[in-house]
Amino acid sequence: MQTQLRTTTCGALRPDNVGQTVTLCGWADTVRDHGGVMFIDLRDRTGLTQVLCDPTEVPAEIWQAVQTVRPEYVLQVTGRVEARPADMVNAKLATGGIEVRSHHITVLNRSATPPFPLDDKEAERVSDELRMTYRYLDLRRPAMQRNLRRRHAVTQAVRAYLDSQDFTEIETPILTKSTPEGARDYLVPSRTVPGTCFALPQAPQQYKQLLMVAGCDRYYQIARCFRDEDLRADRQPEFTQIDLEMSFITPEDIYALVDGLIAAAFVAAGHPAPTLPLPRLTYAEALDRYGSDKPDLRFALPLVNVGEIFAATQFQVFGRVLAGGGVIKALNGKGLAGAPIRIMDDWTAMAKDAGLGGLAYIRVQEDGAWKSPIVKFFSDAEKDALRAALDIAAGDLILFAADDAAVVNTALGRLRLLAAAQAGVIDPAAFALTWVTDFPLFEADAEGGLQAMHHPFTAPCRADAERLESEPLSLRAQAYDVVLNGVELGGGSIRIHEAAYQRRLFAALGMPAAEYEDRFGHLLRALEYGAPPHGGLALGLDRLMMLLGGADSIREMIAFPKNQKAMDLMMNAPAAVSERQLRDLGLRFLAAAPSE
RNA sequence: GGGGGCGUAGCUCAAUCGGUUAGAGUACCAGACUGUCGAUCUGGGUGUUGCGGGUUCGAGUCCCGUCGCUCCCGCCA
């Protein structure tokens, strides 16, 4: 990175360079003033180099100037590389074997006192609010520099991999059309067509399908997506997907391709490649066994269906549920019998929040005795069967849920995660990847209607396709997710490539013909002109980087993220705009902007 | 929209049962110091206890309201 202002970087010098005269540029990291001699650790993104300044070796005015140097001042230093005496080598620094004995130092810029310490350990404890307000300082920290560099390495590897698989990177519009059945759209009012709005894309979904119709065969894009929904630690209103689509494929082609893509990303991020092929789980299996369509497989802790054991139970609560077509499942929290009351209260509250009437449990004491408010209703045969089914031993905590399958799975699925965390069985360094396949095509929406589980362009499994109108909720989709450590990394599907079936599907969703022709006419028309069978997938790049980097929020992996109210605290966006701008757009606000 | 947590010095935090002049580390400022590398030593407190109201002889502490940040549920085809 040699330039007119420097000959080398702050992370580059080694004992081999001793004797060379070099010029470095960077930020003063720490300044150690001994009166008669000064040490300045000079930092750039590549590392730290110790600069020594001796008043007998620099002009007086430079010595004067150096006295004023504070952390984050920007310096240009020229000097000779010298070996450090053996007892002064700093093993913690890559450059610790040498130092630069300066004979000229220029203060390129001064710095105000930083609002928070630019030290990786200290800064991690500083509020996100401050870090985001001064994001350019936060990003100066080595840890954040590493995150940015690692993200770059992964996107480079993704591009190289997809290029090797004959993909073409194609950009699609940011100003596009609203498709209101997904997330809430971000809207951009049009000046040239008054009274209308563009929407920012929630995903390049329709464009990439149209690129398949166009014969592109294999498309990808590192695509920015926008969804105006409430934020989470792993959800930002704008985020990045590795978006791809292929023609003439089945799901097997996607699995094989994406397995390789993920392996390339792991390696680029400095991790061992996962064992391929990645394991697969059907949606039905995932829900049954783990209570979630994005199971964390870093640990087992399976949900066990104990309905048969209680087929003839005397326990009214269980009996009523079974008679009503519900299910009874249990999970064995190994070693959690001693879980404090406070924890159990939290878990019970969570179970109720998930829809359960209450949380039944058995604490298995050290002497093997079962302590539980419900066990008195169990017969000896039921107890024996339970013991065998759940591998019950001293110290275990057995949790029961009895209700509709959906409620039971939700509640126990969440409890499974809490119990694993409480038991400390999650290896934070582990990576557990899985495909989840065969999602349902539809789910019931709040009003009892149908809603596409993935999106309305998803093709059903061929065997199911003709039950579209008769038993829509029974249709499995050719849809799949990739899950890493209990986080949905991404997903996709084989798409409907026949206009007639796409119309049938819109109709099955309860959409009048006039409506789907209006909203999706462009896609339907395209499908009429020889659309190839095609499908694809999108991976959340921010989430992938978060998991690969061991971070607890995707904000750590985004240069300029937004806070929980979707504001950019550094730029102060969103912000009020001028009357003139609004007039041009033909807009008037009903709400006033908050005043400062 | 709902639930939880937090809000005291630039930063990270402490302050007992409601009690006297709100402290510590660090940062910062001044001075000293020729081998440090989280330099050290000496001195210095730089504060609207988020904001507003209330209770009280007395409020950082209790009550009401409000604002901000954050985590989660809902939401996220």
XYZ file of C-alpha atoms (C1' of nucleotides) in Angstrom:
673
model
C 0.000 0.000 0.000
C 2.897 2.291 -0.766
C 1.829 5.817 -1.687
C 3.383 9.237 -2.137
C 2.939 9.803 1.597
C 4.259 6.476 2.926
C 6.609 3.689 1.993
C 4.983 0.946 4.021
C 2.202 0.199 6.507
C 2.105 -0.098 10.275
C 1.721 -3.865 10.272
C 4.415 -4.767 7.802
C 7.836 -4.294 9.355
C 9.836 -7.256 10.668
C 13.428 -7.821 11.823
C 14.289 -8.430 8.151
C 13.656 -4.744 7.536
C 16.209 -3.548 10.101
C 18.372 -0.814 8.668
C 15.808 0.450 6.171
C 14.570 4.027 6.233
C 10.782 4.010 6.069
C 7.878 6.448 6.157
C 4.693 5.403 7.928
C 1.283 7.064 8.173
C -1.328 6.324 10.768
C -3.113 7.220 13.960
C -1.426 7.636 17.338
C -2.770 4.696 19.345
C -1.025 5.185 22.660
C 1.506 7.852 23.506
C 4.049 7.115 26.234
C 5.988 10.205 27.173
C 9.066 9.596 29.326
C 10.220 13.176 29.290
C 13.498 12.454 27.619
C 12.113 9.984 25.125
C 8.679 9.257 23.684
C 7.059 6.133 22.365
C 4.123 6.385 19.996
C 2.271 3.320 18.804
C 1.268 4.194 15.266
C -1.815 2.371 14.016
C -3.382 1.801 10.642
C -5.718 -0.950 9.525
C -2.800 -3.362 9.125
C -1.440 -3.128 12.659
C 0.718 -1.215 15.129
C 4.310 -0.100 14.945
C 6.215 1.428 17.855
C 7.799 4.742 16.946
C 10.573 6.065 19.134
C 11.240 9.786 19.315
C 14.410 11.032 20.978
C 14.872 14.815 21.389
C 18.558 14.490 20.536
C 17.701 13.015 17.138
C 14.964 15.310 15.844
C 14.868 19.078 15.311
C 13.633 21.077 18.279
C 10.430 22.210 16.545
C 9.521 18.601 15.828
C 10.164 17.612 19.435
C 7.869 20.486 20.429
C 5.171 19.312 18.050
C 5.426 15.715 19.203
C 4.759 16.842 22.789
C 1.251 17.853 21.692
C 0.385 14.510 20.127
C -2.683 12.835 21.656
C -4.450 9.602 20.802
C -6.013 9.594 17.311
C -3.772 12.348 15.982
C -2.759 11.524 12.423
C 0.993 11.319 11.913
C 3.520 10.785 9.189
C 6.745 9.349 10.576
C 10.045 8.876 8.818
C 12.759 6.896 10.520
C 15.067 3.951 10.595
C 13.898 0.433 11.369
C 15.831 -0.912 14.323
C 15.867 -4.246 16.059
C 14.632 -4.110 19.625
C 16.987 -5.377 22.310
C 16.080 -8.956 23.171
C 14.493 -8.044 26.516
C 12.305 -5.373 24.935
C 10.720 -7.439 22.196
C 6.926 -7.224 22.449
C 5.575 -10.691 21.725
C 2.018 -9.355 21.616
C 2.707 -7.358 18.450
C 3.435 -8.783 15.017
C 5.891 -5.919 14.641
C 7.167 -6.381 18.204
C 10.672 -7.324 17.104
C 11.392 -3.884 15.710
C 10.756 -0.204 16.265
C 11.127 2.881 14.102
C 13.614 5.454 15.388
C 12.130 8.639 13.973
C 14.057 11.516 12.531
C 11.030 13.339 11.173
C 7.401 13.461 12.326
C 4.612 15.481 10.723
C 1.283 15.972 12.438
C -1.076 15.498 9.464
C -4.141 16.177 11.559
C -5.209 16.580 15.149
C -8.110 14.847 16.829
C -10.661 15.879 19.394
C -10.821 13.582 22.409
C -12.816 10.544 21.270
C -16.264 10.220 22.909
C -15.494 6.642 23.871
C -12.302 4.582 24.147
C -11.210 3.181 20.781
C -10.065 0.025 22.428
C -11.649 -3.282 21.432
C -12.176 -4.482 24.990
C -13.552 -1.196 26.295
C -15.620 -0.316 23.235
C -17.581 -3.557 23.427
C -19.148 -2.263 26.627
C -20.066 1.123 25.193
C -23.690 1.629 24.173
C -24.607 0.919 20.565
C -26.120 4.377 20.467
C -22.759 6.082 21.005
C -20.937 3.682 18.739
C -23.388 4.332 15.930
C -23.399 8.085 16.375
C -19.608 8.040 15.927
C -19.513 5.019 13.656
C -16.403 6.285 11.823
C -14.541 6.061 15.125
C -16.054 2.721 16.069
C -14.972 1.314 12.719
C -11.413 2.470 13.373
C -11.106 -0.286 15.996
C -9.190 -3.386 14.912
C -12.140 -5.689 15.661
C -14.454 -3.729 13.384
C -11.779 -3.476 10.701
C -11.510 -7.261 10.866
C -15.272 -7.603 10.442
C -15.240 -5.410 7.350
C -12.274 -7.227 5.864
C -13.769 -10.643 6.562
C -17.031 -9.640 4.946
C -15.084 -8.489 1.914
C -13.202 -11.807 1.812
C -16.464 -13.750 1.944
C -18.162 -11.753 -0.801
C -15.042 -12.133 -2.941
C -15.102 -15.898 -2.364
C -18.811 -16.030 -3.172
C -18.238 -14.170 -6.423
C -15.329 -16.418 -7.343
C -17.304 -19.549 -6.551
C -20.416 -18.532 -8.460
C -18.296 -17.354 -11.367
C -16.669 -20.793 -11.429
C -20.182 -22.258 -11.645
C -20.993 -20.114 -14.702
C -23.188 -17.587 -12.937
C -23.604 -14.041 -14.230
C -23.802 -11.161 -11.760
C -26.659 -8.914 -12.841
C -27.986 -5.812 -11.110
C -31.728 -5.293 -10.750
C -33.614 -2.072 -9.998
C -33.832 -0.477 -6.580
C -36.780 1.639 -7.694
C -39.470 -0.918 -8.381
C -43.069 -1.821 -7.697
C -44.868 -2.520 -4.439
C -45.967 -6.102 -3.795
C -48.002 -5.584 -0.663
C -48.580 -9.170 0.467
C -45.058 -9.512 1.868
C -43.419 -7.230 4.373
C -44.290 -3.541 4.545
C -42.645 -1.713 1.644
C -40.427 1.332 1.697
C -42.013 3.761 -0.722
C -40.431 6.424 -2.902
C -42.890 8.934 -4.354
C -42.520 9.655 -8.038
C -42.156 13.267 -9.175
C -42.643 12.539 -12.852
C -45.805 10.521 -12.365
C -47.639 12.432 -9.645
C -49.699 10.411 -7.234
C -47.617 7.229 -7.593
C -44.833 5.574 -5.690
C -41.982 3.257 -6.359
C -41.240 0.634 -3.748
C -37.764 -0.483 -2.751
C -37.381 -4.224 -3.356
C -37.956 -6.637 -0.474
C -35.944 -9.015 -2.649
C -35.170 -9.138 -6.375
C -37.585 -12.072 -6.634
C -39.575 -11.236 -9.723
C -36.635 -9.735 -11.583
C -34.565 -12.851 -11.169
C -37.408 -15.035 -12.425
C -37.747 -12.738 -15.417
C -33.991 -13.120 -15.997
C -34.569 -16.870 -16.207
C -37.311 -16.275 -18.780
C -34.718 -14.107 -20.543
C -32.428 -17.110 -20.859
C -29.731 -15.953 -18.458
C -29.705 -19.483 -17.031
C -27.664 -18.674 -13.933
C -27.936 -15.318 -12.174
C -26.596 -13.992 -8.931
C -26.379 -10.691 -7.165
C -25.114 -9.400 -3.848
C -28.432 -7.645 -3.473
C -29.617 -4.994 -1.054
C -33.144 -5.682 0.208
C -35.539 -3.418 2.094
C -38.305 -4.360 4.502
C -40.106 -1.846 6.660
C -40.732 -4.061 9.669
C -39.709 -3.858 13.308
C -36.046 -4.547 13.961
C -34.232 -7.256 15.858
C -30.614 -8.018 16.608
C -30.574 -10.078 13.383
C -32.917 -7.854 11.353
C -32.152 -4.496 9.765
C -34.514 -2.580 7.489
C -31.951 -2.805 4.725
C -29.863 -5.905 4.489
C -27.874 -7.866 1.952
C -28.674 -11.156 0.315
C -26.570 -13.447 -1.776
C -29.358 -13.910 -4.293
C -29.228 -16.546 -7.015
C -31.457 -18.282 -9.529
C -30.878 -21.204 -11.931
C -32.750 -22.694 -14.864
C -33.405 -26.373 -15.653
C -32.893 -27.613 -12.119
C -34.445 -29.525 -9.260
C -33.888 -28.843 -5.552
C -30.965 -31.295 -5.647
C -29.087 -28.917 -7.940
C -29.615 -26.086 -5.470
C -28.473 -28.178 -2.508
C -25.278 -29.198 -4.275
C -24.491 -25.686 -5.438
C -25.236 -23.972 -2.142
C -23.365 -26.610 -0.130
C -20.274 -25.591 -2.086
C -21.046 -21.904 -1.726
C -21.343 -22.142 2.045
C -18.171 -24.178 2.285
C -16.339 -21.500 0.268
C -17.694 -18.812 2.596
C -16.560 -20.705 5.699
C -13.058 -21.084 4.318
C -12.892 -17.422 3.278
C -13.877 -16.453 6.822
C -11.055 -18.545 8.235
C -13.095 -21.533 9.398
C -12.790 -25.166 8.365
C -15.220 -26.119 5.610
C -18.284 -27.968 6.945
C -18.658 -31.617 6.055
C -20.599 -31.941 2.807
C -23.240 -32.679 1.825
C -24.996 -30.678 4.530
C -27.541 -32.727 6.472
C -31.214 -32.434 5.607
C -34.336 -32.457 7.654
C -37.891 -32.147 6.423
C -40.024 -29.364 7.802
C -42.280 -31.967 9.429
C -39.318 -33.686 11.094
C -37.851 -30.401 12.282
C -41.089 -29.355 13.904
C -41.799 -32.732 15.400
C -38.330 -33.257 16.813
C -37.188 -29.724 17.633
C -40.373 -27.659 17.661
C -38.955 -25.230 15.124
C -38.418 -24.867 11.391
C -34.968 -23.460 12.177
C -33.648 -25.890 14.761
C -30.373 -25.262 16.543
C -28.566 -28.563 16.008
C -25.483 -27.746 18.049
C -27.121 -29.901 20.711
C -29.677 -32.732 20.757
C -32.340 -32.188 23.435
C -35.129 -33.579 21.241
C -38.844 -33.233 21.819
C -40.336 -36.655 22.527
C -43.963 -37.415 21.711
C -45.366 -39.160 24.787
C -48.982 -39.200 23.636
C -49.117 -42.979 23.297
C -47.820 -43.461 26.818
C -50.770 -41.489 28.140
C -53.388 -42.984 25.808
C -55.360 -44.246 28.795
C -54.230 -41.720 31.361
C -56.105 -40.811 34.524
C -54.637 -37.323 34.337
C -57.519 -35.193 33.099
C -55.377 -32.435 31.566
C -53.546 -34.902 29.326
C -56.660 -36.959 28.633
C -58.681 -33.986 27.458
C -55.921 -32.835 25.104
C -55.588 -36.285 23.534
C -59.355 -36.625 23.181
C -59.407 -33.250 21.450
C -56.825 -34.303 18.890
C -53.935 -32.526 20.591
C -50.479 -33.877 21.356
C -48.345 -34.375 24.452
C -44.618 -33.910 24.150
C -41.824 -33.779 26.653
C -38.190 -32.883 26.732
C -35.538 -33.992 29.158
C -33.414 -31.169 30.515
C -30.457 -33.265 31.607
C -29.043 -32.076 34.909
C -31.541 -29.235 35.294
C -33.515 -30.673 38.230
C -32.013 -27.977 40.420
C -33.133 -25.108 38.178
C -34.096 -22.204 40.453
C -37.748 -21.277 40.983
C -37.066 -17.969 39.257
C -36.001 -19.772 36.091
C -39.015 -22.056 36.228
C -41.260 -19.008 36.644
C -39.705 -17.414 33.568
C -40.155 -20.590 31.585
C -43.735 -20.974 32.695
C -44.485 -17.390 31.683
C -42.903 -18.052 28.307
C -44.889 -21.265 27.878
C -48.112 -19.423 28.635
C -47.112 -16.693 26.210
C -46.753 -19.407 23.572
C -50.325 -20.479 24.249
C -49.877 -23.264 26.781
C -52.157 -23.405 29.809
C -49.226 -24.143 32.049
C -45.932 -25.925 32.227
C -45.930 -29.389 33.762
C -42.637 -30.764 34.974
C -40.870 -33.483 36.913
C -37.756 -32.798 38.931
C -35.758 -35.996 39.312
C -33.958 -35.754 42.634
C -30.503 -37.124 43.327
C -32.030 -40.178 45.041
C -34.051 -40.826 41.882
C -37.378 -39.759 43.373
C -39.710 -37.771 41.093
C -40.831 -34.464 42.506
C -43.784 -33.138 40.567
C -47.324 -31.913 41.045
C -48.654 -34.216 38.305
C -46.815 -37.480 38.833
C -49.409 -38.683 41.333
C -51.776 -39.092 38.374
C -49.358 -41.415 36.551
C -49.573 -45.202 36.720
C -46.480 -47.315 37.274
C -46.667 -48.466 33.666
C -46.810 -44.859 32.468
C -43.829 -43.980 34.655
C -41.826 -46.906 33.319
C -42.653 -45.990 29.754
C -41.713 -42.359 30.384
C -38.434 -43.379 31.963
C -37.556 -45.418 28.902
C -38.769 -42.921 26.308
C -36.935 -39.960 27.860
C -33.928 -41.791 29.303
C -34.712 -40.304 32.687
C -31.952 -40.276 35.299
C -31.220 -38.558 38.581
C -30.828 -34.791 38.222
C -33.049 -34.483 35.162
C -35.813 -31.949 34.659
C -38.653 -33.217 32.462
C -40.880 -30.575 30.874
C -44.294 -31.430 29.424
C -46.520 -29.602 27.005
C -50.021 -30.756 26.068
C -52.115 -28.830 23.557
C -52.567 -28.463 19.819
C -49.460 -29.578 17.965
C -48.619 -26.017 16.876
C -48.786 -24.642 20.424
C -46.821 -27.557 21.852
C -44.101 -27.239 19.235
C -43.775 -23.497 19.664
C -43.614 -23.720 23.447
C -41.289 -26.688 23.706
C -39.191 -25.444 20.809
C -38.472 -22.267 22.752
C -38.026 -24.112 26.033
C -35.554 -26.391 24.301
C -33.349 -23.377 23.528
C -33.697 -21.948 27.030
C -32.967 -25.311 28.628
C -29.893 -25.817 26.458
C -28.583 -22.389 27.388
C -29.316 -23.002 31.060
C -27.609 -26.393 30.959
C -24.609 -24.923 29.173
C -24.613 -27.560 26.437
C -24.198 -25.106 23.560
C -20.645 -25.019 22.244
C -20.210 -21.378 21.181
C -17.497 -22.354 18.717
C -19.587 -25.012 16.987
C -21.340 -24.622 13.650
C -24.381 -26.776 12.952
C -25.761 -26.402 9.449
C -28.821 -28.108 8.047
C -31.219 -27.912 5.175
C -34.891 -27.871 6.081
C -36.899 -29.143 3.145
C -40.490 -29.750 2.068
C -42.093 -26.729 3.664
C -45.857 -26.493 3.362
C -46.946 -24.409 0.396
C -49.580 -22.543 2.391
C -50.392 -21.649 5.929
C -53.642 -20.376 7.383
C -53.602 -16.625 7.912
C -55.182 -14.749 10.794
C -58.554 -14.427 9.035
C -58.695 -18.148 8.245
C -57.672 -17.628 4.641
C -54.606 -19.007 2.886
C -51.247 -17.382 2.755
C -48.152 -18.502 0.851
C -45.621 -19.715 3.382
C -42.621 -18.808 1.227
C -43.986 -16.609 -1.543
C -46.757 -17.041 -4.094
C -44.390 -18.064 -6.912
C -43.296 -21.237 -5.150
C -44.021 -24.530 -6.898
C -45.624 -27.399 -4.997
C -44.156 -30.881 -4.963
C -45.300 -32.513 -8.188
C -47.196 -35.276 -6.427
C -49.267 -32.699 -4.547
C -49.928 -30.178 -7.296
C -53.425 -31.283 -8.256
C -54.771 -30.968 -4.715
C -54.333 -27.183 -4.970
C -58.018 -26.408 -4.816
C -59.243 -29.465 -2.887
C -56.773 -29.657 0.023
C -54.477 -26.650 -0.247
C -53.064 -26.919 3.275
C -51.851 -30.440 2.492
C -49.557 -29.274 -0.311
C -45.854 -29.514 0.256
C -43.752 -26.929 -1.518
C -40.494 -27.395 -3.367
C -39.098 -24.937 -0.846
C -36.074 -25.164 1.387
C -34.220 -23.175 4.036
C -30.612 -23.288 5.161
C -30.282 -23.083 8.929
C -27.100 -22.364 10.874
C -27.081 -22.601 14.671
C -30.811 -22.033 14.886
C -30.744 -18.983 12.626
C -32.464 -18.958 9.248
C -29.588 -18.175 6.921
C -31.678 -18.217 3.812
C -34.130 -20.084 1.706
C -35.613 -20.531 -1.679
C -37.742 -22.656 -3.874
C -38.432 -24.060 -7.278
C -40.768 -21.560 -8.935
C -43.942 -22.055 -10.870
C -42.953 -21.712 -14.527
C -46.364 -22.246 -16.102
C -48.721 -19.293 -16.354
C -51.822 -21.425 -15.977
C -50.714 -22.953 -12.695
C -49.515 -19.582 -11.412
C -53.024 -18.208 -12.069
C -54.567 -21.182 -10.275
C -52.330 -20.483 -7.310
C -53.226 -16.800 -7.120
C -56.872 -17.835 -7.283
C -56.336 -20.392 -4.509
C -54.966 -17.571 -2.373
C -58.320 -15.886 -2.807
C -57.084 -13.228 -5.211
C -59.608 -12.127 -7.863
C -58.377 -12.445 -11.440
C -58.536 -8.700 -11.946
C -56.236 -8.213 -8.998
C -53.550 -10.728 -9.902
C -53.587 -9.651 -13.525
C -53.085 -6.074 -12.364
C -50.352 -6.806 -9.856
C -48.551 -9.730 -11.458
C -49.603 -9.412 -15.113
C -45.989 -8.760 -16.142
C -44.870 -12.030 -14.576
C -47.826 -14.038 -15.907
C -47.251 -12.691 -19.396
C -43.569 -13.584 -19.203
C -44.410 -17.131 -18.137
C -46.483 -17.425 -21.315
C -43.398 -16.948 -23.487
C -41.487 -20.125 -22.859
C -40.374 -19.766 -19.244
C -37.895 -22.512 -18.340
C -38.257 -24.560 -15.159
C -36.224 -22.610 -12.617
C -35.582 -21.997 -8.989
C -33.163 -20.360 -6.636
C -32.336 -19.196 -3.190
C -31.139 -16.205 -1.200
C -28.755 -16.236 1.750
C -28.620 -13.462 4.317
C -25.065 -12.191 4.049
C -25.247 -10.112 7.239
C -26.477 -13.077 9.260
C -23.894 -15.370 7.726
C -21.158 -12.923 8.708
C -22.631 -12.522 12.191
C -22.510 -16.269 12.778
C -19.099 -16.742 11.181
C -17.749 -13.888 13.289
C -19.348 -15.001 16.535
C -21.177 -11.674 16.860
C -24.526 -11.262 18.591
C -25.965 -8.773 16.117
C -25.760 -8.196 12.384
C -25.036 -4.555 13.205
C -21.463 -5.640 13.956
C -21.138 -6.738 10.337
C -22.702 -3.692 8.666
C -20.587 -0.579 8.212
C -23.402 1.868 8.865
C -26.329 0.128 10.537
C -29.573 1.573 11.844
C -30.789 1.552 15.412
C -33.938 -0.155 16.659
C -36.124 2.686 15.403
C -34.501 2.319 11.964
C -32.616 5.589 12.323
C -29.084 6.276 11.173
C -27.779 8.108 14.241
C -24.633 9.252 12.470
C -26.363 10.843 9.457
C -29.465 11.698 11.442
C -31.700 9.952 8.948
C -34.584 9.916 8.359
C -35.014 13.690 8.455
C -37.536 16.324 7.526
C -37.399 17.594 3.957
C -38.129 21.020 2.570
C -41.565 22.270 1.578
C -40.209 22.645 -1.931
C -39.269 18.970 -2.123
C -42.698 17.936 -0.894
C -44.432 20.246 -3.348
C -42.477 18.728 -6.239
C -43.754 15.341 -5.166
C -47.288 16.512 -4.555
C -47.120 15.440 -0.921
C -48.269 16.839 2.371
C -47.509 15.228 5.736
C -50.329 14.495 8.143
C -47.807 14.152 10.982
C -45.203 16.724 11.897
C -41.572 15.664 12.200
C -40.338 15.525 15.794
C -38.597 18.768 16.701
C -35.117 18.655 18.094
C -49.131 -2.751 19.455
C -47.319 -5.738 24.019
C -43.581 -7.485 27.771
C -38.576 -7.214 30.075
C -33.902 -4.504 31.072
C -31.242 0.025 31.294
C -30.652 5.635 31.889
C -25.657 8.940 37.706
C -18.761 12.609 35.307
C -16.395 12.185 28.190
C -16.666 6.425 28.952
C -17.713 2.041 32.220
C -19.937 1.766 36.802
C -20.845 2.475 42.584
C -23.801 5.134 46.154
C -26.750 0.467 52.448
C -33.318 1.646 55.160
C -35.017 7.988 51.831
C -30.158 11.312 55.221
C -25.303 15.499 55.593
C -20.488 18.038 50.535
C -23.003 12.075 44.732
C -17.868 8.506 44.582
C -14.294 4.792 41.889
C -11.574 3.281 37.584
C -10.518 5.278 33.076
C -10.494 9.489 29.943
C -9.234 14.655 30.196
C -6.040 19.033 32.053
C -1.262 20.625 34.437
C 3.548 19.133 36.082
C 7.641 15.389 36.598
C 10.297 11.466 34.307
C 15.654 8.380 28.892
C 13.218 1.983 27.428
C 7.949 2.108 27.744
C 4.405 -0.978 25.296
C -2.944 -0.886 29.394
C 4.076 3.333 30.985
C 4.715 5.391 35.845
C 4.510 9.304 39.685
C 2.218 14.085 41.729
C -1.865 17.395 41.552
C -6.822 18.794 39.509
C -13.805 16.869 39.585
C -14.908 18.501 34.729
C -22.200 16.312 37.277
C -29.366 19.534 34.827
C -28.319 11.739 38.742
C -32.574 11.577 30.939
C -36.847 15.186 31.427
C -41.479 17.012 34.069
C -44.464 16.721 38.245
C -45.626 14.708 43.183
C -44.817 12.718 48.394
C -41.307 14.234 52.324
C -38.001 18.213 57.130
C -34.941 15.818 53.302
C -35.286 12.229 46.787
C -30.002 9.497 42.565
C -33.148 6.328 45.878
C -40.358 6.321 46.700
C -44.957 7.539 43.397
C -47.122 9.367 38.591
C -46.143 10.857 33.739
C -42.829 11.347 29.756
C -38.412 10.728 26.603
C -34.312 7.785 24.935
C -31.531 3.160 24.191
C -31.781 -2.096 24.099
C -33.643 -7.430 24.123
C -37.895 -10.303 23.125
C -43.277 -11.341 21.435
C -46.398 -9.686 17.560
C -44.723 -8.415 12.586
C -40.706 -9.970 8.995
C -44.411 -13.373 1.190
